Amino acid sequence: MRKYIIIGVQGCGKGTQAHLLSESLDLVHISVGDIFRWHMENHTKLAARVRRTVAAGELVGDEVVEDIVRYRLDLHDWNYGFVLDGFPRNESQARFFLECYDINAVINIQVPDDVVRERVLARRLCSDCGLDYNLIYHRPEVRGTCDVCGGSLVSRPDDTEEALAKRLEDYHSKTEPVLKLFRKKELVVDIDGTPTPAEVQQSIRSALRLPAYTPSESVVGA
Ligand code: AMP
């Protein structure tokens, strides 16, 4: 059983890395941001409560987020383990998590703010199939159109300059202290997130003493 948390500022590539890791090790990739986006696409009751907060790049209240994480982990569909992406994002979420669950490691993806800014503002998403693109290193063949389903590419509503500034501020003031807490427990592996996604994945595998990465799978997302 392998249980990991992946942490890093938005746009550091944690979604892509969590996807690659979970796909080849049969882990369940649990992204709290994806769960919120699913609710918003499906216009659920929860979506009505969180839409504005998420679009502004602000953190959703701890109670709501903790309920989501608890519910998701209680499904116990993660026979070989999970990669938890986007949680915990502040000290109180971290304490809640440590009281209820144990983990093998926290993967900390490090990317400077200016690189993140460039990446996030170039991020696009297919409005039909949800595939991720990036105008810097994963461009669609036809501008504005998904290579796979032909859907139109849009920006995430929270990938604006203003929302990004808020998320960077929250990351440094609220999420970095979470790392301190996990460091005390010697759970953190620091990974340079600036090389190519395949190289970053290889560094994660080496740091966690996992089988080497074979880059046969497609690399998606930012
Ligand atoms: P992400 O895809 O991880 O960037 O998450 C998108 C948005 O979902 C964030 O900007 C927050 O509004 C919300 N969100 C995701 N995870 C959390 C969390 N652990 N705590 C509070 N809000 C969250």
PDB file of C-alpha atoms and ligand atoms in Angstrom:
ATOM      1  CA  MET A   1       0.000   0.000   0.000  1.00  0.00           C
ATOM      2  CA  ARG A   2       1.432   3.373  -1.034  1.00  0.00           C
ATOM      3  CA  LYS A   3      -0.092   6.570   0.269  1.00  0.00           C
ATOM      4  CA  TYR A   4       1.295   9.886  -0.917  1.00  0.00           C
ATOM      5  CA  ILE A   5       0.453  13.564  -0.683  1.00  0.00           C
ATOM      6  CA  ILE A   6       1.660  15.812  -3.499  1.00  0.00           C
ATOM      7  CA  ILE A   7       2.187  19.472  -2.637  1.00  0.00           C
ATOM      8  CA  GLY A   8       3.267  22.478  -4.660  1.00  0.00           C
ATOM      9  CA  VAL A   9       2.089  25.849  -5.804  1.00  0.00           C
ATOM     10  CA  GLN A  10      -0.655  25.811  -8.452  1.00  0.00           C
ATOM     11  CA  GLY A  11       0.853  25.236 -11.885  1.00  0.00           C
ATOM     12  CA  CYS A  12       3.915  23.413 -10.531  1.00  0.00           C
ATOM     13  CA  GLY A  13       2.808  20.279 -12.417  1.00  0.00           C
ATOM     14  CA  LYS A  14       1.500  18.310  -9.449  1.00  0.00           C
ATOM     15  CA  GLY A  15      -1.618  17.182 -11.365  1.00  0.00           C
ATOM     16  CA  THR A  16       0.508  15.744 -14.178  1.00  0.00           C
ATOM     17  CA  GLN A  17       2.935  14.099 -11.762  1.00  0.00           C
ATOM     18  CA  ALA A  18       0.138  12.630  -9.631  1.00  0.00           C
ATOM     19  CA  HIS A  19      -1.489  11.280 -12.799  1.00  0.00           C
ATOM     20  CA  LEU A  20       1.727   9.616 -14.038  1.00  0.00           C
ATOM     21  CA  LEU A  21       2.506   8.138 -10.645  1.00  0.00           C
ATOM     22  CA  SER A  22      -0.961   6.803  -9.992  1.00  0.00           C
ATOM     23  CA  GLU A  23      -1.472   5.423 -13.496  1.00  0.00           C
ATOM     24  CA  SER A  24       1.572   3.197 -13.459  1.00  0.00           C
ATOM     25  CA  LEU A  25       1.391   2.131  -9.798  1.00  0.00           C
ATOM     26  CA  ASP A  26      -2.376   1.554  -9.813  1.00  0.00           C
ATOM     27  CA  LEU A  27      -2.932   4.234  -7.202  1.00  0.00           C
ATOM     28  CA  VAL A  28      -6.071   6.352  -7.036  1.00  0.00           C
ATOM     29  CA  HIS A  29      -5.434  10.009  -7.902  1.00  0.00           C
ATOM     30  CA  ILE A  30      -7.586  12.151  -5.635  1.00  0.00           C
ATOM     31  CA  SER A  31      -7.582  15.811  -6.679  1.00  0.00           C
ATOM     32  CA  VAL A  32      -9.692  18.066  -4.477  1.00  0.00           C
ATOM     33  CA  GLY A  33      -9.666  20.774  -7.177  1.00  0.00           C
ATOM     34  CA  ASP A  34     -10.964  18.238  -9.756  1.00  0.00           C
ATOM     35  CA  ILE A  35     -13.729  17.214  -7.348  1.00  0.00           C
ATOM     36  CA  PHE A  36     -14.799  20.880  -7.065  1.00  0.00           C
ATOM     37  CA  ARG A  37     -14.628  21.304 -10.856  1.00  0.00           C
ATOM     38  CA  TRP A  38     -16.810  18.205 -11.287  1.00  0.00           C
ATOM     39  CA  HIS A  39     -19.413  19.690  -8.962  1.00  0.00           C
ATOM     40  CA  MET A  40     -19.362  22.970 -10.855  1.00  0.00           C
ATOM     41  CA  GLU A  41     -19.711  21.282 -14.252  1.00  0.00           C
ATOM     42  CA  ASN A  42     -22.652  19.297 -12.898  1.00  0.00           C
ATOM     43  CA  HIS A  43     -24.261  22.283 -11.140  1.00  0.00           C
ATOM     44  CA  THR A  44     -24.618  20.498  -7.810  1.00  0.00           C
ATOM     45  CA  LYS A  45     -25.734  22.089  -4.539  1.00  0.00           C
ATOM     46  CA  LEU A  46     -22.124  22.137  -3.371  1.00  0.00           C
ATOM     47  CA  ALA A  47     -21.131  23.979  -6.570  1.00  0.00           C
ATOM     48  CA  ALA A  48     -23.463  26.816  -5.669  1.00  0.00           C
ATOM     49  CA  ARG A  49     -21.650  27.166  -2.322  1.00  0.00           C
ATOM     50  CA  VAL A  50     -18.091  27.120  -3.632  1.00  0.00           C
ATOM     51  CA  ARG A  51     -18.199  28.556  -7.183  1.00  0.00           C
ATOM     52  CA  ARG A  52     -17.299  32.127  -6.253  1.00  0.00           C
ATOM     53  CA  THR A  53     -14.539  31.137  -3.867  1.00  0.00           C
ATOM     54  CA  VAL A  54     -12.907  28.783  -6.375  1.00  0.00           C
ATOM     55  CA  ALA A  55     -13.171  31.294  -9.249  1.00  0.00           C
ATOM     56  CA  ALA A  56     -11.463  33.939  -7.087  1.00  0.00           C
ATOM     57  CA  GLY A  57      -8.597  31.548  -6.363  1.00  0.00           C
ATOM     58  CA  GLU A  58      -9.451  31.530  -2.654  1.00  0.00           C
ATOM     59  CA  LEU A  59      -9.441  28.529  -0.349  1.00  0.00           C
ATOM     60  CA  VAL A  60     -12.775  26.818   0.303  1.00  0.00           C
ATOM     61  CA  GLY A  61     -13.671  26.451   4.015  1.00  0.00           C
ATOM     62  CA  ASP A  62     -11.926  23.651   5.911  1.00  0.00           C
ATOM     63  CA  GLU A  63     -15.141  21.887   6.925  1.00  0.00           C
ATOM     64  CA  VAL A  64     -16.331  21.492   3.337  1.00  0.00           C
ATOM     65  CA  VAL A  65     -12.926  20.319   2.138  1.00  0.00           C
ATOM     66  CA  GLU A  66     -12.430  17.900   5.029  1.00  0.00           C
ATOM     67  CA  ASP A  67     -15.872  16.368   4.409  1.00  0.00           C
ATOM     68  CA  ILE A  68     -14.952  15.834   0.765  1.00  0.00           C
ATOM     69  CA  VAL A  69     -11.630  14.206   1.611  1.00  0.00           C
ATOM     70  CA  ARG A  70     -13.159  12.029   4.337  1.00  0.00           C
ATOM     71  CA  TYR A  71     -15.975  10.889   2.025  1.00  0.00           C
ATOM     72  CA  ARG A  72     -13.552  10.174  -0.827  1.00  0.00           C
ATOM     73  CA  LEU A  73     -11.098   8.179   1.292  1.00  0.00           C
ATOM     74  CA  ASP A  74     -13.931   6.304   3.028  1.00  0.00           C
ATOM     75  CA  LEU A  75     -14.914   4.823  -0.342  1.00  0.00           C
ATOM     76  CA  HIS A  76     -11.854   2.585   0.090  1.00  0.00           C
ATOM     77  CA  ASP A  77     -11.514   1.998  -3.642  1.00  0.00           C
ATOM     78  CA  TRP A  78      -7.759   2.535  -3.307  1.00  0.00           C
ATOM     79  CA  ASN A  79      -6.576  -1.066  -2.983  1.00  0.00           C
ATOM     80  CA  TYR A  80      -2.956  -0.201  -3.812  1.00  0.00           C
ATOM     81  CA  GLY A  81      -2.985   3.275  -2.297  1.00  0.00           C
ATOM     82  CA  PHE A  82      -3.587   6.878  -3.344  1.00  0.00           C
ATOM     83  CA  VAL A  83      -1.991  10.146  -4.363  1.00  0.00           C
ATOM     84  CA  LEU A  84      -3.755  13.047  -2.664  1.00  0.00           C
ATOM     85  CA  ASP A  85      -3.375  16.226  -4.721  1.00  0.00           C
ATOM     86  CA  GLY A  86      -4.355  19.674  -3.413  1.00  0.00           C
ATOM     87  CA  PHE A  87      -4.839  18.687   0.212  1.00  0.00           C
ATOM     88  CA  PRO A  88      -3.884  19.656   2.908  1.00  0.00           C
ATOM     89  CA  ARG A  89      -3.478  23.333   2.084  1.00  0.00           C
ATOM     90  CA  ASN A  90      -3.264  24.808   5.567  1.00  0.00           C
ATOM     91  CA  GLU A  91      -2.240  23.717   9.056  1.00  0.00           C
ATOM     92  CA  SER A  92      -5.729  22.862  10.278  1.00  0.00           C
ATOM     93  CA  GLN A  93      -6.353  20.583   7.250  1.00  0.00           C
ATOM     94  CA  ALA A  94      -2.963  18.950   7.886  1.00  0.00           C
ATOM     95  CA  ARG A  95      -3.807  18.276  11.542  1.00  0.00           C
ATOM     96  CA  PHE A  96      -7.188  16.825  10.561  1.00  0.00           C
ATOM     97  CA  PHE A  97      -5.455  14.568   8.062  1.00  0.00           C
ATOM     98  CA  LEU A  98      -2.719  13.374  10.432  1.00  0.00           C
ATOM     99  CA  GLU A  99      -5.307  12.525  13.095  1.00  0.00           C
ATOM    100  CA  CYS A 100      -7.244  10.253  10.745  1.00  0.00           C
ATOM    101  CA  TYR A 101      -4.765   8.810   8.222  1.00  0.00           C
ATOM    102  CA  ASP A 102      -1.131   7.857   7.805  1.00  0.00           C
ATOM    103  CA  ILE A 103       1.032   8.380   4.735  1.00  0.00           C
ATOM    104  CA  ASN A 104       4.318   7.150   3.291  1.00  0.00           C
ATOM    105  CA  ALA A 105       5.624  10.449   1.924  1.00  0.00           C
ATOM    106  CA  VAL A 106       4.857  14.034   0.958  1.00  0.00           C
ATOM    107  CA  ILE A 107       6.124  14.924  -2.515  1.00  0.00           C
ATOM    108  CA  ASN A 108       7.000  18.619  -2.563  1.00  0.00           C
ATOM    109  CA  ILE A 109       7.284  19.966  -6.127  1.00  0.00           C
ATOM    110  CA  GLN A 110       9.336  23.163  -6.151  1.00  0.00           C
ATOM    111  CA  VAL A 111       8.932  25.755  -8.918  1.00  0.00           C
ATOM    112  CA  PRO A 112       9.708  29.517  -8.651  1.00  0.00           C
ATOM    113  CA  ASP A 113       6.705  31.890  -8.736  1.00  0.00           C
ATOM    114  CA  ASP A 114       7.687  33.531 -12.051  1.00  0.00           C
ATOM    115  CA  VAL A 115       7.818  30.142 -13.830  1.00  0.00           C
ATOM    116  CA  VAL A 116       4.442  29.195 -12.323  1.00  0.00           C
ATOM    117  CA  ARG A 117       2.930  32.486 -13.477  1.00  0.00           C
ATOM    118  CA  GLU A 118       4.066  31.860 -17.060  1.00  0.00           C
ATOM    119  CA  ARG A 119       2.754  28.281 -17.008  1.00  0.00           C
ATOM    120  CA  VAL A 120      -0.619  28.999 -15.417  1.00  0.00           C
ATOM    121  CA  LEU A 121      -1.510  31.841 -17.757  1.00  0.00           C
ATOM    122  CA  ALA A 122      -0.746  29.489 -20.706  1.00  0.00           C
ATOM    123  CA  ARG A 123      -2.933  26.690 -19.307  1.00  0.00           C
ATOM    124  CA  ARG A 124      -5.994  25.609 -21.343  1.00  0.00           C
ATOM    125  CA  LEU A 125      -8.627  22.931 -20.847  1.00  0.00           C
ATOM    126  CA  CYS A 126     -10.910  21.236 -23.389  1.00  0.00           C
ATOM    127  CA  SER A 127     -14.462  22.325 -22.574  1.00  0.00           C
ATOM    128  CA  ASP A 128     -15.802  18.953 -23.797  1.00  0.00           C
ATOM    129  CA  CYS A 129     -13.426  16.169 -22.722  1.00  0.00           C
ATOM    130  CA  GLY A 130     -11.445  18.032 -20.040  1.00  0.00           C
ATOM    131  CA  LEU A 131      -7.993  17.268 -21.521  1.00  0.00           C
ATOM    132  CA  ASP A 132      -5.293  19.699 -20.345  1.00  0.00           C
ATOM    133  CA  TYR A 133      -3.128  21.734 -22.714  1.00  0.00           C
ATOM    134  CA  ASN A 134      -0.430  24.296 -22.239  1.00  0.00           C
ATOM    135  CA  LEU A 135       0.363  26.872 -24.905  1.00  0.00           C
ATOM    136  CA  ILE A 136       4.071  26.666 -23.972  1.00  0.00           C
ATOM    137  CA  TYR A 137       4.839  22.959 -24.069  1.00  0.00           C
ATOM    138  CA  HIS A 138       1.681  21.077 -25.013  1.00  0.00           C
ATOM    139  CA  ARG A 139       0.046  23.081 -27.801  1.00  0.00           C
ATOM    140  CA  PRO A 140      -2.991  21.806 -29.693  1.00  0.00           C
ATOM    141  CA  GLU A 141      -2.404  21.179 -33.404  1.00  0.00           C
ATOM    142  CA  VAL A 142      -5.182  23.591 -34.350  1.00  0.00           C
ATOM    143  CA  ARG A 143      -5.324  26.785 -32.271  1.00  0.00           C
ATOM    144  CA  GLY A 144      -8.094  26.733 -29.662  1.00  0.00           C
ATOM    145  CA  THR A 145      -9.244  23.200 -30.576  1.00  0.00           C
ATOM    146  CA  CYS A 146      -8.809  19.904 -28.737  1.00  0.00           C
ATOM    147  CA  ASP A 147      -6.666  17.383 -30.708  1.00  0.00           C
ATOM    148  CA  VAL A 148      -8.715  14.469 -29.361  1.00  0.00           C
ATOM    149  CA  CYS A 149     -12.388  15.498 -29.510  1.00  0.00           C
ATOM    150  CA  GLY A 150     -12.404  18.814 -31.417  1.00  0.00           C
ATOM    151  CA  GLY A 151     -13.913  20.671 -28.428  1.00  0.00           C
ATOM    152  CA  SER A 152     -12.951  24.291 -27.810  1.00  0.00           C
ATOM    153  CA  LEU A 153     -10.137  25.099 -25.409  1.00  0.00           C
ATOM    154  CA  VAL A 154     -10.852  27.475 -22.548  1.00  0.00           C
ATOM    155  CA  SER A 155      -8.942  28.864 -19.564  1.00  0.00           C
ATOM    156  CA  ARG A 156      -9.864  27.730 -16.076  1.00  0.00           C
ATOM    157  CA  PRO A 157     -11.909  30.539 -14.475  1.00  0.00           C
ATOM    158  CA  ASP A 158      -9.309  30.733 -11.687  1.00  0.00           C
ATOM    159  CA  ASP A 159      -6.330  31.033 -14.063  1.00  0.00           C
ATOM    160  CA  THR A 160      -6.418  34.828 -14.197  1.00  0.00           C
ATOM    161  CA  GLU A 161      -3.665  37.242 -12.991  1.00  0.00           C
ATOM    162  CA  GLU A 162      -5.776  38.275  -9.959  1.00  0.00           C
ATOM    163  CA  ALA A 163      -6.753  34.746  -8.891  1.00  0.00           C
ATOM    164  CA  LEU A 164      -3.199  33.527  -9.412  1.00  0.00           C
ATOM    165  CA  ALA A 165      -1.798  36.318  -7.212  1.00  0.00           C
ATOM    166  CA  LYS A 166      -4.229  35.265  -4.468  1.00  0.00           C
ATOM    167  CA  ARG A 167      -3.281  31.583  -4.820  1.00  0.00           C
ATOM    168  CA  LEU A 168       0.451  32.361  -4.684  1.00  0.00           C
ATOM    169  CA  GLU A 169      -0.054  34.464  -1.562  1.00  0.00           C
ATOM    170  CA  ASP A 170      -2.131  31.706   0.086  1.00  0.00           C
ATOM    171  CA  TYR A 171       0.441  29.108  -0.900  1.00  0.00           C
ATOM    172  CA  HIS A 172       3.314  30.962   0.756  1.00  0.00           C
ATOM    173  CA  SER A 173       1.431  31.999   3.885  1.00  0.00           C
ATOM    174  CA  LYS A 174      -0.799  28.950   4.487  1.00  0.00           C
ATOM    175  CA  THR A 175       0.519  25.904   2.624  1.00  0.00           C
ATOM    176  CA  GLU A 176       4.238  26.302   3.262  1.00  0.00           C
ATOM    177  CA  PRO A 177       3.700  25.920   7.063  1.00  0.00           C
ATOM    178  CA  VAL A 178       2.110  22.519   6.280  1.00  0.00           C
ATOM    179  CA  LEU A 179       5.443  21.413   4.870  1.00  0.00           C
ATOM    180  CA  LYS A 180       7.152  22.362   8.139  1.00  0.00           C
ATOM    181  CA  LEU A 181       4.752  20.087   9.988  1.00  0.00           C
ATOM    182  CA  PHE A 182       5.438  17.163   7.649  1.00  0.00           C
ATOM    183  CA  ARG A 183       9.193  17.848   7.675  1.00  0.00           C
ATOM    184  CA  LYS A 184       9.226  17.321  11.453  1.00  0.00           C
ATOM    185  CA  LYS A 185       7.895  13.846  10.745  1.00  0.00           C
ATOM    186  CA  GLU A 186      10.598  13.314   8.068  1.00  0.00           C
ATOM    187  CA  LEU A 187       8.001  12.642   5.396  1.00  0.00           C
ATOM    188  CA  VAL A 188       8.945  15.286   2.806  1.00  0.00           C
ATOM    189  CA  VAL A 189      10.878  14.640  -0.415  1.00  0.00           C
ATOM    190  CA  ASP A 190      11.823  17.855  -2.272  1.00  0.00           C
ATOM    191  CA  ILE A 191      11.641  17.658  -6.054  1.00  0.00           C
ATOM    192  CA  ASP A 192      12.771  20.265  -8.601  1.00  0.00           C
ATOM    193  CA  GLY A 193       9.671  20.847 -10.743  1.00  0.00           C
ATOM    194  CA  THR A 194      11.358  22.912 -13.482  1.00  0.00           C
ATOM    195  CA  PRO A 195      12.686  20.153 -15.843  1.00  0.00           C
ATOM    196  CA  THR A 196      10.410  18.296 -18.293  1.00  0.00           C
ATOM    197  CA  PRO A 197       7.445  16.358 -16.833  1.00  0.00           C
ATOM    198  CA  ALA A 198       9.202  13.030 -17.616  1.00  0.00           C
ATOM    199  CA  GLU A 199      12.374  14.140 -15.801  1.00  0.00           C
ATOM    200  CA  VAL A 200      10.372  15.344 -12.808  1.00  0.00           C
ATOM    201  CA  GLN A 201       8.565  11.989 -12.690  1.00  0.00           C
ATOM    202  CA  GLN A 202      11.903  10.179 -12.755  1.00  0.00           C
ATOM    203  CA  SER A 203      13.191  12.286  -9.836  1.00  0.00           C
ATOM    204  CA  ILE A 204      10.062  11.411  -7.848  1.00  0.00           C
ATOM    205  CA  ARG A 205      10.565   7.697  -8.541  1.00  0.00           C
ATOM    206  CA  SER A 206      14.223   7.859  -7.488  1.00  0.00           C
ATOM    207  CA  ALA A 207      13.457   9.813  -4.314  1.00  0.00           C
ATOM    208  CA  LEU A 208      10.741   7.331  -3.317  1.00  0.00           C
ATOM    209  CA  ARG A 209      12.821   4.294  -4.377  1.00  0.00           C
ATOM    210  CA  LEU A 210      10.141   3.247  -6.853  1.00  0.00           C
ATOM    211  CA  PRO A 211      10.654   1.420 -10.174  1.00  0.00           C
ATOM    212  CA  ALA A 212      12.055   3.724 -12.892  1.00  0.00           C
ATOM    213  CA  TYR A 213       9.656   5.685 -15.070  1.00  0.00           C
ATOM    214  CA  THR A 214       9.186   4.453 -18.658  1.00  0.00           C
ATOM    215  CA  PRO A 215       7.952   7.446 -20.616  1.00  0.00           C
ATOM    216  CA  SER A 216       5.591   5.483 -22.865  1.00  0.00           C
ATOM    217  CA  GLU A 217       2.490   7.105 -21.382  1.00  0.00           C
ATOM    218  CA  SER A 218       1.448  10.496 -22.731  1.00  0.00           C
ATOM    219  CA  VAL A 219       2.225  13.492 -20.582  1.00  0.00           C
ATOM    220  CA  VAL A 220      -0.752  15.768 -20.123  1.00  0.00           C
ATOM    221  CA  GLY A 221      -1.572  18.804 -18.026  1.00  0.00           C
ATOM    222  CA  ALA A 222       0.492  21.489 -16.361  1.00  0.00           C
TER     223      ALA A 222
HETATM  224  P1  AMP B   1      -6.497  23.180  -7.656  1.00  0.00           P
HETATM  225  O1  AMP B   1      -7.017  22.489  -8.862  1.00  0.00           O
HETATM  226  O2  AMP B   1      -5.774  22.272  -6.713  1.00  0.00           O
HETATM  227  O3  AMP B   1      -5.706  24.423  -8.016  1.00  0.00           O
HETATM  228  O4  AMP B   1      -7.787  23.703  -6.829  1.00  0.00           O
HETATM  229  C1  AMP B   1      -8.701  24.607  -7.405  1.00  0.00           C
HETATM  230  C2  AMP B   1      -9.421  25.385  -6.324  1.00  0.00           C
HETATM  231  O5  AMP B   1     -10.183  24.493  -5.484  1.00  0.00           O
HETATM  232  C3  AMP B   1      -8.538  26.135  -5.341  1.00  0.00           C
HETATM  233  O6  AMP B   1      -8.097  27.397  -5.839  1.00  0.00           O
HETATM  234  C4  AMP B   1      -9.482  26.291  -4.137  1.00  0.00           C
HETATM  235  O7  AMP B   1     -10.465  27.291  -4.381  1.00  0.00           O
HETATM  236  C5  AMP B   1     -10.185  24.937  -4.135  1.00  0.00           C
HETATM  237  N1  AMP B   1      -9.421  23.963  -3.314  1.00  0.00           N
HETATM  238  C6  AMP B   1      -8.762  22.855  -3.755  1.00  0.00           C
HETATM  239  N2  AMP B   1      -8.181  22.188  -2.738  1.00  0.00           N
HETATM  240  C7  AMP B   1      -8.472  22.911  -1.610  1.00  0.00           C
HETATM  241  C8  AMP B   1      -8.136  22.768  -0.229  1.00  0.00           C
HETATM  242  N3  AMP B   1      -7.390  21.745   0.233  1.00  0.00           N
HETATM  243  N4  AMP B   1      -8.602  23.700   0.641  1.00  0.00           N
HETATM  244  C9  AMP B   1      -9.370  24.726   0.225  1.00  0.00           C
HETATM  245  N5  AMP B   1      -9.700  24.941  -1.064  1.00  0.00           N
HETATM  246  C10 AMP B   1      -9.274  24.043  -1.984  1.00  0.00           C
END
